[in-house]
């Protein structure tokens, strides 16, 4: 384990640079990729380094970016194109090792056979150059002995380093990583940061030196995981199947405006249920656990809940998913205006066999779903919809034109 | 409290009440067995608040002396130790004596155990049941009815009412039904009532209670009294009372689920189908779905087959005594059918199918007191 060599390869300003590839005239211009300005997703998704030099940041609203740089070029996203390039990069990296794990659309883990550190840095430079020359993307590479080291090496050091690569391992972690504020530890979010600060833990090093039993007492296995992350322990392999073997099928959407009423929320829950149901049929899967997540906001406070329920029998029926999800929602919703909703189906099993129930015969529903699926495959996602989706609260018509919330 | 008791009778009784004691109870006193001595005899009580068992050992029953009472009183002793200890005591007789502070001495032969007891006043009282709804049946019939239905209860807590067996009674007919929504087992019997007309509906006894009851039931024709109230059922034996909580909730109406027609009807030998399914399940067990395919052939034969993608496949032909109606291909959970075949005592069975996607019934040919219903498995 000592000698593992893991790269995290991160594509710099991925969307923006890909747009520049597609529009060569913009190469030297400030370019940002942003969602639709008319609805809430009108924020900067990616900014090229030129745009960033004007102070434009990812996730700020378009108008703010325009204030900083009036001549910025705003482009709509082309998600399908980005996904395709991302897949190309993964298969390009397979030349070096079979252990390639896409971590997100613009980040890939690569595990290589053991080698000296100097050799690894040379190889990282070589991969970086080839990616730029052959695919046209700027990459930064974090090199570590574990996945968490590689990820943090990339996030905290490679981005600032002149070479675009950085090495993190047990030998230099105490010097480089430990002085960083705790919020920059991988897997520590806002809430966890607050908890840790309240405990007096302000740096990664303080957490690494904190007694393990105390963390275990507070958070159980998660506490131990956190401590291991601070110390760079991570035995998880770089496995190509991480993204292929699904554990759940879920859909999530950010609403164009806050929804206040059950009558509106219900419409979106039904649409999400139908999408989850359709995708589980595409995977010939049935699921037995339905989860619902909702994020609300009131007076500037974020309020969210996430609840799940185990079903009596596995299902992929949109009706059952909807009924379960809406019962959960109604039970736990405190009336806060809702800004995003998600539904997922987990505890998946193959649907090649389905034990029919003595109580309700859903045979008719199955052939109905089959027909709807065929219509959608042929004429698009908006070919057949629940009538409620045509009401102002409905999102299905707009979503039919998008991937991951952005235009195809 | 101070008494001397015949070891064998005591061990037998302790083991009965110990069935009701659970180490995982939330009420600490219920980890114990309550012992109460009066001049009439010794009463033992064990409970996990769902099931309670009370046994009585009389001082004497005319033939034999069981207990010699020296001082009346009561005590609660930790069941985990007490039940093991009495089983292992060497002598013919056991002497039980309680001193101050619930300190208890068990003496047998040259062995002495000093145990710390618990305050018997803390032990909850068993319910006093109103005996209005009351009927009787032979122990062996009740044992059969339980055995032939309880296997079909659901093990999933998501629909609690299905984890029990439902009792319905009209006139002098008692119907027991259990279902987990994939299969259903039903058994009828005629019983004697004290009041003339019995009326039971939605009496759902937890499957777990019935499994414990079955260990107490003996294979004899001696009658057992059954008393039903809103929330409890009591099985009353000569020297033993078995209480169980009833399950809340409405048991689904099952009468109309049983098809009254058949498209394909088979009569075949129970054992032959059972051993054929056992063989076929060797492969489908591997696939973890227990799916068995059945196909009707010409000349009154059926083909039973099973496929596992990793291991291979098996096919087997069985000849039926009679076969009527349409051709059929159907898949089902073979394990469920086997469970049912194991409790059917008849040598031949009748299977009535109503189509590949709808429920089918399995019944013994020599009486109509029993019926098993199954929903098929749809395969893609």
PDB file of C-alpha atoms in Angstrom, chain A residues 45-327:
ATOM      1  CA  UNK A  45     -21.014  27.157 -14.538  1.00  0.00           C
ATOM      2  CA  UNK A  46     -17.441  27.618 -15.682  1.00  0.00           C
ATOM      3  CA  UNK A  47     -15.157  30.508 -16.458  1.00  0.00           C
ATOM      4  CA  UNK A  48     -12.006  30.350 -18.542  1.00  0.00           C
ATOM      5  CA  UNK A  49      -8.736  31.556 -16.997  1.00  0.00           C
ATOM      6  CA  UNK A  50      -8.987  34.826 -18.943  1.00  0.00           C
ATOM      7  CA  UNK A  51     -12.439  35.476 -17.499  1.00  0.00           C
ATOM      8  CA  UNK A  52     -11.209  34.531 -14.050  1.00  0.00           C
ATOM      9  CA  UNK A  53      -8.489  37.175 -14.317  1.00  0.00           C
ATOM     10  CA  UNK A  54     -11.310  39.748 -14.288  1.00  0.00           C
ATOM     11  CA  UNK A  55     -12.453  38.310 -10.963  1.00  0.00           C
ATOM     12  CA  UNK A  56     -15.323  36.236 -12.352  1.00  0.00           C
ATOM     13  CA  UNK A  57     -16.049  33.223 -10.178  1.00  0.00           C
ATOM     14  CA  UNK A  58     -17.896  29.995 -10.732  1.00  0.00           C
ATOM     15  CA  UNK A  59     -21.476  29.965  -9.371  1.00  0.00           C
ATOM     16  CA  UNK A  60     -21.976  33.736  -9.356  1.00  0.00           C
ATOM     17  CA  UNK A  61     -24.973  35.182 -11.220  1.00  0.00           C
ATOM     18  CA  UNK A  62     -24.480  36.289 -14.799  1.00  0.00           C
ATOM     19  CA  UNK A  63     -25.208  39.968 -14.111  1.00  0.00           C
ATOM     20  CA  UNK A  64     -22.463  40.058 -11.507  1.00  0.00           C
ATOM     21  CA  UNK A  65     -19.983  38.632 -13.998  1.00  0.00           C
ATOM     22  CA  UNK A  66     -21.064  41.191 -16.588  1.00  0.00           C
ATOM     23  CA  UNK A  67     -20.429  43.980 -14.118  1.00  0.00           C
ATOM     24  CA  UNK A  68     -16.887  42.784 -13.638  1.00  0.00           C
ATOM     25  CA  UNK A  69     -16.196  42.259 -17.315  1.00  0.00           C
ATOM     26  CA  UNK A  70     -18.737  43.836 -19.702  1.00  0.00           C
ATOM     27  CA  UNK A  71     -17.255  42.220 -22.835  1.00  0.00           C
ATOM     28  CA  UNK A  72     -17.348  38.638 -21.453  1.00  0.00           C
ATOM     29  CA  UNK A  73     -18.667  36.044 -23.904  1.00  0.00           C
ATOM     30  CA  UNK A  74     -21.545  34.109 -22.397  1.00  0.00           C
ATOM     31  CA  UNK A  75     -22.193  30.716 -23.933  1.00  0.00           C
ATOM     32  CA  UNK A  76     -24.933  28.227 -23.257  1.00  0.00           C
ATOM     33  CA  UNK A  77     -23.753  24.820 -22.069  1.00  0.00           C
ATOM     34  CA  UNK A  78     -23.647  21.794 -24.379  1.00  0.00           C
ATOM     35  CA  UNK A  79     -23.746  18.978 -21.910  1.00  0.00           C
ATOM     36  CA  UNK A  80     -23.757  16.114 -24.375  1.00  0.00           C
ATOM     37  CA  UNK A  81     -20.535  17.421 -25.917  1.00  0.00           C
ATOM     38  CA  UNK A  82     -18.873  17.661 -22.478  1.00  0.00           C
ATOM     39  CA  UNK A  83     -19.985  14.142 -21.559  1.00  0.00           C
ATOM     40  CA  UNK A  84     -18.551  12.812 -24.820  1.00  0.00           C
ATOM     41  CA  UNK A  85     -15.183  14.464 -24.252  1.00  0.00           C
ATOM     42  CA  UNK A  86     -15.132  13.211 -20.673  1.00  0.00           C
ATOM     43  CA  UNK A  87     -15.626   9.647 -21.902  1.00  0.00           C
ATOM     44  CA  UNK A  88     -12.882  10.149 -24.504  1.00  0.00           C
ATOM     45  CA  UNK A  89     -10.465  11.283 -21.800  1.00  0.00           C
ATOM     46  CA  UNK A  90     -11.216   8.225 -19.656  1.00  0.00           C
ATOM     47  CA  UNK A  91     -10.556   5.871 -22.525  1.00  0.00           C
ATOM     48  CA  UNK A  92      -7.390   7.815 -23.431  1.00  0.00           C
ATOM     49  CA  UNK A  93      -6.115   7.253 -19.870  1.00  0.00           C
ATOM     50  CA  UNK A  94      -6.766   3.533 -20.130  1.00  0.00           C
ATOM     51  CA  UNK A  95      -3.596   3.355 -22.220  1.00  0.00           C
ATOM     52  CA  UNK A  96      -1.661   3.868 -18.990  1.00  0.00           C
ATOM     53  CA  UNK A  97      -3.574   1.569 -16.662  1.00  0.00           C
ATOM     54  CA  UNK A  98      -6.828  -0.336 -16.508  1.00  0.00           C
ATOM     55  CA  UNK A  99      -7.649   1.275 -13.167  1.00  0.00           C
ATOM     56  CA  UNK A 100      -9.389   4.408 -14.441  1.00  0.00           C
ATOM     57  CA  UNK A 101     -12.251   5.744 -12.392  1.00  0.00           C
ATOM     58  CA  UNK A 102     -14.235   8.768 -13.556  1.00  0.00           C
ATOM     59  CA  UNK A 103     -14.896  10.760 -10.380  1.00  0.00           C
ATOM     60  CA  UNK A 104     -16.933  13.549 -11.890  1.00  0.00           C
ATOM     61  CA  UNK A 105     -17.401  14.931 -15.385  1.00  0.00           C
ATOM     62  CA  UNK A 106     -14.006  16.684 -15.230  1.00  0.00           C
ATOM     63  CA  UNK A 107     -12.066  14.567 -12.743  1.00  0.00           C
ATOM     64  CA  UNK A 108     -10.589  11.093 -13.219  1.00  0.00           C
ATOM     65  CA  UNK A 109      -8.639   8.819 -10.873  1.00  0.00           C
ATOM     66  CA  UNK A 110      -5.845   6.765 -12.391  1.00  0.00           C
ATOM     67  CA  UNK A 111      -3.876   4.163 -10.434  1.00  0.00           C
ATOM     68  CA  UNK A 112      -0.464   3.218 -11.780  1.00  0.00           C
ATOM     69  CA  UNK A 113       1.997   0.480 -10.965  1.00  0.00           C
ATOM     70  CA  UNK A 114       4.488   1.314  -8.212  1.00  0.00           C
ATOM     71  CA  UNK A 115       7.320   3.630  -9.320  1.00  0.00           C
ATOM     72  CA  UNK A 116       9.679   6.200  -7.890  1.00  0.00           C
ATOM     73  CA  UNK A 117       8.242   9.585  -7.063  1.00  0.00           C
ATOM     74  CA  UNK A 118      10.416  11.350  -9.630  1.00  0.00           C
ATOM     75  CA  UNK A 119       9.242   8.996 -12.342  1.00  0.00           C
ATOM     76  CA  UNK A 120       5.634   9.582 -11.332  1.00  0.00           C
ATOM     77  CA  UNK A 121       6.049  13.351 -11.650  1.00  0.00           C
ATOM     78  CA  UNK A 122       7.611  12.943 -15.078  1.00  0.00           C
ATOM     79  CA  UNK A 123       4.757  10.716 -16.169  1.00  0.00           C
ATOM     80  CA  UNK A 124       2.236  13.255 -14.872  1.00  0.00           C
ATOM     81  CA  UNK A 125       3.879  15.961 -17.000  1.00  0.00           C
ATOM     82  CA  UNK A 126       3.809  13.639 -19.979  1.00  0.00           C
ATOM     83  CA  UNK A 127       0.084  12.878 -19.525  1.00  0.00           C
ATOM     84  CA  UNK A 128      -0.657  16.572 -19.103  1.00  0.00           C
ATOM     85  CA  UNK A 129       1.125  17.409 -22.372  1.00  0.00           C
ATOM     86  CA  UNK A 130      -0.569  14.639 -24.284  1.00  0.00           C
ATOM     87  CA  UNK A 131      -4.010  15.681 -23.022  1.00  0.00           C
ATOM     88  CA  UNK A 132      -3.349  19.232 -24.187  1.00  0.00           C
ATOM     89  CA  UNK A 133      -1.924  18.204 -27.543  1.00  0.00           C
ATOM     90  CA  UNK A 134      -4.260  15.346 -28.421  1.00  0.00           C
ATOM     91  CA  UNK A 135      -7.564  16.352 -26.827  1.00  0.00           C
ATOM     92  CA  UNK A 136      -6.993  20.030 -26.216  1.00  0.00           C
ATOM     93  CA  UNK A 137      -7.743  20.153 -22.507  1.00  0.00           C
ATOM     94  CA  UNK A 138      -5.645  21.738 -19.777  1.00  0.00           C
ATOM     95  CA  UNK A 139      -5.220  19.286 -16.945  1.00  0.00           C
ATOM     96  CA  UNK A 140      -3.859  19.467 -13.438  1.00  0.00           C
ATOM     97  CA  UNK A 141      -2.675  16.357 -11.715  1.00  0.00           C
ATOM     98  CA  UNK A 142      -2.561  15.515  -8.040  1.00  0.00           C
ATOM     99  CA  UNK A 143      -0.263  12.630  -7.186  1.00  0.00           C
ATOM    100  CA  UNK A 144      -0.788  10.696  -3.990  1.00  0.00           C
ATOM    101  CA  UNK A 145      -0.321   7.359  -2.320  1.00  0.00           C
ATOM    102  CA  UNK A 146      -4.070   7.188  -1.704  1.00  0.00           C
ATOM    103  CA  UNK A 147      -7.147   8.582  -3.400  1.00  0.00           C
ATOM    104  CA  UNK A 148      -7.704  11.250  -0.753  1.00  0.00           C
ATOM    105  CA  UNK A 149      -4.092  12.419  -1.001  1.00  0.00           C
ATOM    106  CA  UNK A 150      -4.342  12.589  -4.780  1.00  0.00           C
ATOM    107  CA  UNK A 151      -7.587  14.535  -4.593  1.00  0.00           C
ATOM    108  CA  UNK A 152      -6.283  17.027  -2.045  1.00  0.00           C
ATOM    109  CA  UNK A 153      -2.932  17.331  -3.816  1.00  0.00           C
ATOM    110  CA  UNK A 154      -4.808  18.349  -6.926  1.00  0.00           C
ATOM    111  CA  UNK A 155      -7.316  20.676  -5.238  1.00  0.00           C
ATOM    112  CA  UNK A 156      -4.936  22.490  -2.911  1.00  0.00           C
ATOM    113  CA  UNK A 157      -1.514  22.359  -4.509  1.00  0.00           C
ATOM    114  CA  UNK A 158      -1.546  21.391  -8.196  1.00  0.00           C
ATOM    115  CA  UNK A 159      -3.828  24.318  -9.049  1.00  0.00           C
ATOM    116  CA  UNK A 160      -1.374  26.803  -7.575  1.00  0.00           C
ATOM    117  CA  UNK A 161       1.779  25.090  -8.710  1.00  0.00           C
ATOM    118  CA  UNK A 162       3.606  26.308 -11.766  1.00  0.00           C
ATOM    119  CA  UNK A 163       3.921  22.803 -13.193  1.00  0.00           C
ATOM    120  CA  UNK A 164       0.265  21.940 -12.654  1.00  0.00           C
ATOM    121  CA  UNK A 165       1.186  18.868 -10.651  1.00  0.00           C
ATOM    122  CA  UNK A 166       1.666  18.263  -6.969  1.00  0.00           C
ATOM    123  CA  UNK A 167       2.626  15.338  -4.775  1.00  0.00           C
ATOM    124  CA  UNK A 168       1.114  14.526  -1.405  1.00  0.00           C
ATOM    125  CA  UNK A 169       2.133  11.571   0.746  1.00  0.00           C
ATOM    126  CA  UNK A 170       2.848  10.648   4.343  1.00  0.00           C
ATOM    127  CA  UNK A 171       6.298  12.214   4.051  1.00  0.00           C
ATOM    128  CA  UNK A 172       5.135  15.728   3.262  1.00  0.00           C
ATOM    129  CA  UNK A 173       1.550  15.809   4.555  1.00  0.00           C
ATOM    130  CA  UNK A 174       2.504  17.205   7.963  1.00  0.00           C
ATOM    131  CA  UNK A 175       4.355  20.037   6.294  1.00  0.00           C
ATOM    132  CA  UNK A 176       1.961  20.852   3.434  1.00  0.00           C
ATOM    133  CA  UNK A 177      -1.511  19.601   4.289  1.00  0.00           C
ATOM    134  CA  UNK A 178      -1.737  19.865   8.060  1.00  0.00           C
ATOM    135  CA  UNK A 179      -1.496  23.678   8.355  1.00  0.00           C
ATOM    136  CA  UNK A 180      -4.536  24.111   6.051  1.00  0.00           C
ATOM    137  CA  UNK A 181      -7.847  25.155   7.597  1.00  0.00           C
ATOM    138  CA  UNK A 182     -10.144  22.262   8.425  1.00  0.00           C
ATOM    139  CA  UNK A 183     -12.764  23.348   5.884  1.00  0.00           C
ATOM    140  CA  UNK A 184     -10.384  22.382   3.108  1.00  0.00           C
ATOM    141  CA  UNK A 185     -10.210  18.753   4.160  1.00  0.00           C
ATOM    142  CA  UNK A 186     -11.811  16.534   1.530  1.00  0.00           C
ATOM    143  CA  UNK A 187     -15.343  15.450   2.580  1.00  0.00           C
ATOM    144  CA  UNK A 188     -15.736  18.258   5.137  1.00  0.00           C
ATOM    145  CA  UNK A 189     -18.760  20.347   4.223  1.00  0.00           C
ATOM    146  CA  UNK A 190     -20.196  23.460   5.800  1.00  0.00           C
ATOM    147  CA  UNK A 191     -21.973  21.697   8.594  1.00  0.00           C
ATOM    148  CA  UNK A 192     -19.080  19.444   9.490  1.00  0.00           C
ATOM    149  CA  UNK A 193     -16.763  22.448   9.419  1.00  0.00           C
ATOM    150  CA  UNK A 194     -18.969  24.205  11.970  1.00  0.00           C
ATOM    151  CA  UNK A 195     -19.016  21.115  14.191  1.00  0.00           C
ATOM    152  CA  UNK A 196     -15.253  20.772  14.049  1.00  0.00           C
ATOM    153  CA  UNK A 197     -14.638  24.473  14.685  1.00  0.00           C
ATOM    154  CA  UNK A 198     -16.902  24.226  17.716  1.00  0.00           C
ATOM    155  CA  UNK A 199     -14.688  21.430  18.988  1.00  0.00           C
ATOM    156  CA  UNK A 200     -11.681  23.706  18.609  1.00  0.00           C
ATOM    157  CA  UNK A 201     -10.315  21.873  15.596  1.00  0.00           C
ATOM    158  CA  UNK A 202      -9.231  24.543  13.120  1.00  0.00           C
ATOM    159  CA  UNK A 203      -6.641  22.846  10.960  1.00  0.00           C
ATOM    160  CA  UNK A 204      -6.343  19.497   9.248  1.00  0.00           C
ATOM    161  CA  UNK A 205      -3.325  18.749  11.447  1.00  0.00           C
ATOM    162  CA  UNK A 206      -5.360  19.295  14.612  1.00  0.00           C
ATOM    163  CA  UNK A 207      -7.877  16.772  13.405  1.00  0.00           C
ATOM    164  CA  UNK A 208      -5.156  14.293  12.483  1.00  0.00           C
ATOM    165  CA  UNK A 209      -3.709  14.574  15.980  1.00  0.00           C
ATOM    166  CA  UNK A 210      -7.117  14.471  17.689  1.00  0.00           C
ATOM    167  CA  UNK A 211      -7.786  11.264  19.648  1.00  0.00           C
ATOM    168  CA  UNK A 212      -9.611   8.807  17.441  1.00  0.00           C
ATOM    169  CA  UNK A 213     -11.879   7.483  20.212  1.00  0.00           C
ATOM    170  CA  UNK A 214     -13.419  10.920  20.690  1.00  0.00           C
ATOM    171  CA  UNK A 215     -14.314  11.216  17.016  1.00  0.00           C
ATOM    172  CA  UNK A 216     -15.650   7.673  17.011  1.00  0.00           C
ATOM    173  CA  UNK A 217     -17.772   8.454  20.036  1.00  0.00           C
ATOM    174  CA  UNK A 218     -19.257  11.495  18.325  1.00  0.00           C
ATOM    175  CA  UNK A 219     -19.846  10.241  14.813  1.00  0.00           C
ATOM    176  CA  UNK A 220     -19.172   6.512  14.883  1.00  0.00           C
ATOM    177  CA  UNK A 221     -17.729   5.123  11.697  1.00  0.00           C
ATOM    178  CA  UNK A 222     -17.978   8.527   9.995  1.00  0.00           C
ATOM    179  CA  UNK A 223     -15.777  10.018  12.679  1.00  0.00           C
ATOM    180  CA  UNK A 224     -13.157   7.390  12.007  1.00  0.00           C
ATOM    181  CA  UNK A 225     -13.433   8.005   8.279  1.00  0.00           C
ATOM    182  CA  UNK A 226     -12.872  11.714   8.811  1.00  0.00           C
ATOM    183  CA  UNK A 227      -9.800  11.053  10.924  1.00  0.00           C
ATOM    184  CA  UNK A 228      -8.437   8.671   8.316  1.00  0.00           C
ATOM    185  CA  UNK A 229      -8.988  11.269   5.605  1.00  0.00           C
ATOM    186  CA  UNK A 230      -7.019  13.835   7.623  1.00  0.00           C
ATOM    187  CA  UNK A 231      -4.173  11.314   7.877  1.00  0.00           C
ATOM    188  CA  UNK A 232      -4.453  10.371   4.225  1.00  0.00           C
ATOM    189  CA  UNK A 233      -5.515   6.782   4.956  1.00  0.00           C
ATOM    190  CA  UNK A 234      -7.768   5.415   2.268  1.00  0.00           C
ATOM    191  CA  UNK A 235      -7.653   1.826   1.205  1.00  0.00           C
ATOM    192  CA  UNK A 236     -10.374   2.159  -1.418  1.00  0.00           C
ATOM    193  CA  UNK A 237      -9.240   0.947  -4.820  1.00  0.00           C
ATOM    194  CA  UNK A 238      -9.446   2.888  -8.050  1.00  0.00           C
ATOM    195  CA  UNK A 239     -12.137   0.762  -9.587  1.00  0.00           C
ATOM    196  CA  UNK A 240     -13.544   1.282 -13.036  1.00  0.00           C
ATOM    197  CA  UNK A 241     -16.877  -0.162 -11.952  1.00  0.00           C
ATOM    198  CA  UNK A 242     -17.615   2.433  -9.269  1.00  0.00           C
ATOM    199  CA  UNK A 243     -19.815   4.269 -11.687  1.00  0.00           C
ATOM    200  CA  UNK A 244     -21.190   1.298 -13.546  1.00  0.00           C
ATOM    201  CA  UNK A 245     -22.580  -0.723 -10.660  1.00  0.00           C
ATOM    202  CA  UNK A 246     -25.412   1.453  -9.562  1.00  0.00           C
ATOM    203  CA  UNK A 247     -26.628   1.396  -6.058  1.00  0.00           C
ATOM    204  CA  UNK A 248     -29.490   3.717  -6.667  1.00  0.00           C
ATOM    205  CA  UNK A 249     -31.345   5.519  -9.396  1.00  0.00           C
ATOM    206  CA  UNK A 250     -32.211   9.063  -8.564  1.00  0.00           C
ATOM    207  CA  UNK A 251     -33.302  12.385  -9.969  1.00  0.00           C
ATOM    208  CA  UNK A 252     -32.946  15.796  -8.499  1.00  0.00           C
ATOM    209  CA  UNK A 253     -34.015  19.214  -9.681  1.00  0.00           C
ATOM    210  CA  UNK A 254     -33.534  22.802  -8.668  1.00  0.00           C
ATOM    211  CA  UNK A 255     -36.800  24.654  -9.104  1.00  0.00           C
ATOM    212  CA  UNK A 256     -36.968  27.805 -11.214  1.00  0.00           C
ATOM    213  CA  UNK A 257     -38.397  29.660  -8.216  1.00  0.00           C
ATOM    214  CA  UNK A 258     -39.279  28.682  -4.647  1.00  0.00           C
ATOM    215  CA  UNK A 259     -42.400  26.542  -4.436  1.00  0.00           C
ATOM    216  CA  UNK A 260     -44.685  27.345  -1.522  1.00  0.00           C
ATOM    217  CA  UNK A 261     -47.653  25.058  -2.013  1.00  0.00           C
ATOM    218  CA  UNK A 262     -48.182  21.335  -1.923  1.00  0.00           C
ATOM    219  CA  UNK A 263     -50.222  21.645  -5.132  1.00  0.00           C
ATOM    220  CA  UNK A 264     -47.065  22.814  -6.965  1.00  0.00           C
ATOM    221  CA  UNK A 265     -44.581  20.534  -5.205  1.00  0.00           C
ATOM    222  CA  UNK A 266     -46.791  17.554  -5.953  1.00  0.00           C
ATOM    223  CA  UNK A 267     -46.437  18.190  -9.690  1.00  0.00           C
ATOM    224  CA  UNK A 268     -42.645  18.084  -9.499  1.00  0.00           C
ATOM    225  CA  UNK A 269     -42.635  15.022  -7.248  1.00  0.00           C
ATOM    226  CA  UNK A 270     -44.739  13.202  -9.805  1.00  0.00           C
ATOM    227  CA  UNK A 271     -42.383  14.178 -12.619  1.00  0.00           C
ATOM    228  CA  UNK A 272     -39.337  13.061 -10.615  1.00  0.00           C
ATOM    229  CA  UNK A 273     -41.065   9.774  -9.743  1.00  0.00           C
ATOM    230  CA  UNK A 274     -41.854   9.089 -13.376  1.00  0.00           C
ATOM    231  CA  UNK A 275     -38.257   9.804 -14.410  1.00  0.00           C
ATOM    232  CA  UNK A 276     -36.878   7.521 -11.708  1.00  0.00           C
ATOM    233  CA  UNK A 277     -39.403   4.878 -12.679  1.00  0.00           C
ATOM    234  CA  UNK A 278     -38.506   5.135 -16.350  1.00  0.00           C
ATOM    235  CA  UNK A 279     -34.769   4.913 -15.678  1.00  0.00           C
ATOM    236  CA  UNK A 280     -35.147   1.908 -13.414  1.00  0.00           C
ATOM    237  CA  UNK A 281     -37.057   0.179 -16.218  1.00  0.00           C
ATOM    238  CA  UNK A 282     -34.245   1.059 -18.625  1.00  0.00           C
ATOM    239  CA  UNK A 283     -31.839  -0.664 -16.240  1.00  0.00           C
ATOM    240  CA  UNK A 284     -34.286  -3.576 -15.813  1.00  0.00           C
ATOM    241  CA  UNK A 285     -34.144  -2.942 -12.107  1.00  0.00           C
ATOM    242  CA  UNK A 286     -36.588  -2.916  -9.264  1.00  0.00           C
ATOM    243  CA  UNK A 287     -35.894  -0.998  -6.071  1.00  0.00           C
ATOM    244  CA  UNK A 288     -37.198  -1.452  -2.583  1.00  0.00           C
ATOM    245  CA  UNK A 289     -36.216   1.792  -0.876  1.00  0.00           C
ATOM    246  CA  UNK A 290     -37.631   5.174  -1.897  1.00  0.00           C
ATOM    247  CA  UNK A 291     -35.816   8.295  -0.660  1.00  0.00           C
ATOM    248  CA  UNK A 292     -36.822  11.909  -0.872  1.00  0.00           C
ATOM    249  CA  UNK A 293     -34.628  14.923  -0.343  1.00  0.00           C
ATOM    250  CA  UNK A 294     -35.769  18.509  -0.212  1.00  0.00           C
ATOM    251  CA  UNK A 295     -33.932  21.766   0.293  1.00  0.00           C
ATOM    252  CA  UNK A 296     -35.852  24.792   1.408  1.00  0.00           C
ATOM    253  CA  UNK A 297     -34.848  28.301   2.255  1.00  0.00           C
ATOM    254  CA  UNK A 298     -36.513  30.860   4.455  1.00  0.00           C
ATOM    255  CA  UNK A 299     -35.141  34.163   5.776  1.00  0.00           C
ATOM    256  CA  UNK A 300     -31.737  33.174   4.473  1.00  0.00           C
ATOM    257  CA  UNK A 301     -31.615  29.934   6.462  1.00  0.00           C
ATOM    258  CA  UNK A 302     -31.155  26.760   4.557  1.00  0.00           C
ATOM    259  CA  UNK A 303     -33.447  23.982   5.710  1.00  0.00           C
ATOM    260  CA  UNK A 304     -33.224  20.559   4.250  1.00  0.00           C
ATOM    261  CA  UNK A 305     -34.405  17.062   4.993  1.00  0.00           C
ATOM    262  CA  UNK A 306     -33.766  13.658   3.556  1.00  0.00           C
ATOM    263  CA  UNK A 307     -35.933  10.667   4.434  1.00  0.00           C
ATOM    264  CA  UNK A 308     -36.360   7.172   3.125  1.00  0.00           C
ATOM    265  CA  UNK A 309     -38.805   4.340   3.371  1.00  0.00           C
ATOM    266  CA  UNK A 310     -38.519   0.635   2.692  1.00  0.00           C
ATOM    267  CA  UNK A 311     -41.338  -0.765   0.594  1.00  0.00           C
ATOM    268  CA  UNK A 312     -43.149  -4.018   1.159  1.00  0.00           C
ATOM    269  CA  UNK A 313     -42.156  -5.218  -2.300  1.00  0.00           C
ATOM    270  CA  UNK A 314     -39.580  -4.040  -4.852  1.00  0.00           C
ATOM    271  CA  UNK A 315     -41.051  -1.812  -7.524  1.00  0.00           C
ATOM    272  CA  UNK A 316     -40.299   0.352 -10.527  1.00  0.00           C
ATOM    273  CA  UNK A 317     -43.773   1.782 -10.770  1.00  0.00           C
ATOM    274  CA  UNK A 318     -43.904   5.573 -10.903  1.00  0.00           C
ATOM    275  CA  UNK A 319     -47.212   5.518  -9.084  1.00  0.00           C
ATOM    276  CA  UNK A 320     -45.822   3.614  -6.092  1.00  0.00           C
ATOM    277  CA  UNK A 321     -42.673   5.770  -5.998  1.00  0.00           C
ATOM    278  CA  UNK A 322     -44.779   8.921  -6.126  1.00  0.00           C
ATOM    279  CA  UNK A 323     -47.160   7.762  -3.408  1.00  0.00           C
ATOM    280  CA  UNK A 324     -44.305   6.780  -1.103  1.00  0.00           C
ATOM    281  CA  UNK A 325     -42.290   9.931  -1.768  1.00  0.00           C
ATOM    282  CA  UNK A 326     -45.244  12.258  -1.305  1.00  0.00           C
ATOM    283  CA  UNK A 327     -46.273  10.561   1.944  1.00  0.00           C
TER     284      UNK A 327
END
